Amino acid sequence: FHCKMISNSEKNFIVDGCRENCRQDGRKRNEIRSYMTISGSNPSSIDSSNDDSSSEGHHPPLVLSNGSARVFLATGETHILVSVKAELVTPAMSHPDCGVLDIHVDYMHNPQGKTNSNNNKDDSLAPTIASLLLPHLVDPKQLCVVPHHFVWKLHLDVMVLASNGGSLLD
């Protein structure tokens, strides 16, 4: 495990920002960046300043998936493509009545062969997504079709196409 130390100036900058309830980009501590998702033919946005929610011209991002979506910030600095595929599998002997969630996160490389913003690449992204989904949104027992015989295995593939600002977890 390699830990990068930050300077006292950086620590003071972070602490002062927390005290003042202001981030470097002007948001408050509890404000999230506005983003848009496109799933199937229905774009949705949490950016209240964006009234262009017309579904004309939008197509499913990945037609060979059982479900897919594009998520991007209004500023264009972060762009993520997500695909969900489902398959029936034989359950693990240790959990004969539980389905499986398999999460894979990959980062797009730019033409120079470097990952977009290596400093934002977070190897804990897949486990963090798993901890948010299981058991809160996806109950492994609900993925059971026939105990000891068939369960659903959900493949969640996340491709970070661009990550040029802020934390992906944000």
XYZ file of C-alpha atoms in Angstrom:
170
model
C 0.000 0.000 0.000
C 1.495 3.324 -1.087
C 0.221 6.489 0.536
C 0.811 9.967 -0.901
C 1.206 12.631 1.769
C -0.330 16.029 1.264
C 1.341 19.240 2.380
C 0.227 21.372 5.317
C -0.939 24.014 2.832
C -3.184 21.473 1.098
C -4.552 20.279 4.451
C -5.305 23.874 5.501
C -6.996 24.558 2.151
C -9.272 21.529 2.609
C -10.084 22.340 6.251
C -10.798 26.001 5.443
C -13.088 24.956 2.598
C -15.014 22.670 4.958
C -15.310 25.453 7.549
C -16.554 27.900 4.923
C -18.928 25.298 3.389
C -17.418 25.879 -0.039
C -15.656 23.585 -2.486
C -13.038 24.668 -4.992
C -15.654 24.667 -7.785
C -18.059 26.862 -5.778
C -20.480 24.129 -4.652
C -21.523 23.745 -1.024
C -20.329 20.620 0.831
C -23.669 18.821 0.379
C -24.275 19.844 -3.266
C -23.720 17.378 -6.063
C -22.741 18.252 -9.611
C -25.665 18.219 -12.032
C -25.690 15.316 -14.444
C -27.790 13.744 -17.175
C -28.583 10.107 -17.819
C -29.781 8.544 -21.048
C -31.385 5.156 -20.701
C -33.280 3.692 -23.640
C -35.024 6.619 -25.270
C -35.772 8.630 -22.129
C -33.125 11.152 -21.129
C -33.482 12.499 -17.615
C -31.622 15.247 -15.910
C -31.282 16.562 -12.393
C -30.008 19.849 -13.753
C -32.988 22.136 -13.146
C -31.527 24.717 -15.520
C -31.679 22.218 -18.399
C -35.200 22.187 -19.836
C -34.189 20.331 -23.021
C -35.426 16.867 -22.056
C -36.725 16.007 -25.492
C -36.270 12.316 -26.272
C -35.949 12.860 -30.019
C -32.671 11.626 -31.424
C -31.738 9.574 -28.367
C -31.161 5.858 -28.784
C -30.250 3.143 -26.292
C -26.511 3.407 -25.605
C -25.880 -0.362 -25.867
C -28.516 -2.334 -27.729
C -26.968 -5.770 -26.944
C -27.266 -5.272 -23.177
C -30.289 -6.130 -21.099
C -30.062 -2.541 -19.900
C -27.677 0.356 -20.395
C -27.246 4.028 -19.673
C -24.931 6.955 -20.320
C -24.217 9.293 -17.443
C -22.426 12.572 -17.954
C -21.960 15.850 -16.184
C -23.454 18.935 -17.725
C -19.940 20.384 -17.981
C -18.789 17.382 -20.039
C -15.839 16.604 -17.773
C -17.113 13.156 -16.755
C -18.763 10.648 -19.085
C -19.644 7.088 -18.039
C -21.255 4.246 -19.975
C -22.937 1.465 -17.985
C -24.204 -1.883 -19.236
C -26.186 -4.552 -17.395
C -26.380 -8.096 -18.715
C -28.187 -10.990 -17.049
C -27.584 -14.710 -17.360
C -28.946 -17.789 -15.625
C -26.236 -19.716 -13.781
C -25.934 -22.522 -11.270
C -25.643 -21.004 -7.786
C -22.636 -21.417 -5.531
C -22.966 -24.377 -3.169
C -22.403 -22.048 -0.221
C -25.345 -19.827 -1.280
C -27.803 -21.999 -3.234
C -30.594 -19.409 -3.054
C -28.613 -16.248 -3.871
C -27.888 -14.650 -7.204
C -24.643 -12.899 -8.080
C -23.718 -9.328 -8.912
C -20.464 -9.041 -10.882
C -19.151 -5.481 -11.200
C -16.347 -4.543 -13.556
C -14.993 -1.001 -13.892
C -12.704 -0.032 -16.747
C -11.156 3.286 -17.756
C -10.883 4.490 -21.360
C -7.419 5.335 -22.617
C -6.785 8.484 -24.608
C -4.881 8.382 -27.936
C -1.539 8.842 -26.134
C -2.202 5.564 -24.294
C -2.770 7.163 -20.913
C -5.866 6.615 -18.805
C -7.987 9.762 -18.521
C -6.911 11.557 -15.347
C -4.947 8.776 -13.689
C -5.119 10.729 -10.454
C -8.918 10.248 -10.436
C -8.739 6.507 -11.133
C -10.067 4.805 -8.046
C -9.576 1.055 -7.728
C -12.165 1.006 -4.943
C -14.947 2.093 -7.310
C -16.279 -1.455 -7.973
C -16.453 -2.416 -4.268
C -18.048 0.945 -3.466
C -20.726 0.401 -6.137
C -21.308 -3.114 -4.762
C -21.732 -1.805 -1.216
C -24.259 0.779 -2.446
C -26.282 -1.766 -4.437
C -26.147 -4.800 -2.131
C -28.479 -5.301 -0.307
C -30.083 -1.854 -0.597
C -31.153 -1.999 -4.261
C -30.324 -5.557 -5.306
C -31.301 -8.381 -2.940
C -29.315 -11.505 -3.892
C -32.195 -13.711 -2.692
C -34.523 -12.007 -5.186
C -32.190 -13.164 -7.958
C -32.939 -16.822 -7.164
C -35.084 -18.610 -9.768
C -34.913 -22.227 -8.519
C -32.837 -22.825 -5.363
C -29.838 -25.107 -5.943
C -30.446 -24.982 -9.715
C -30.782 -21.496 -11.248
C -30.006 -17.948 -10.138
C -29.502 -14.743 -12.050
C -25.976 -13.434 -12.426
C -25.991 -9.716 -13.189
C -22.944 -8.320 -14.967
C -22.591 -4.592 -14.352
C -19.931 -3.163 -16.670
C -18.896 0.441 -16.061
C -16.721 2.178 -18.649
C -15.352 5.539 -17.562
C -14.964 7.311 -20.896
C -13.814 10.622 -19.438
C -12.985 11.687 -15.913
C -11.340 15.055 -16.040
C -12.617 16.705 -12.906
C -13.612 15.795 -9.387
C -14.086 12.423 -7.802
C -15.972 9.681 -9.608
C -17.672 8.831 -6.318
C -18.994 12.381 -6.152
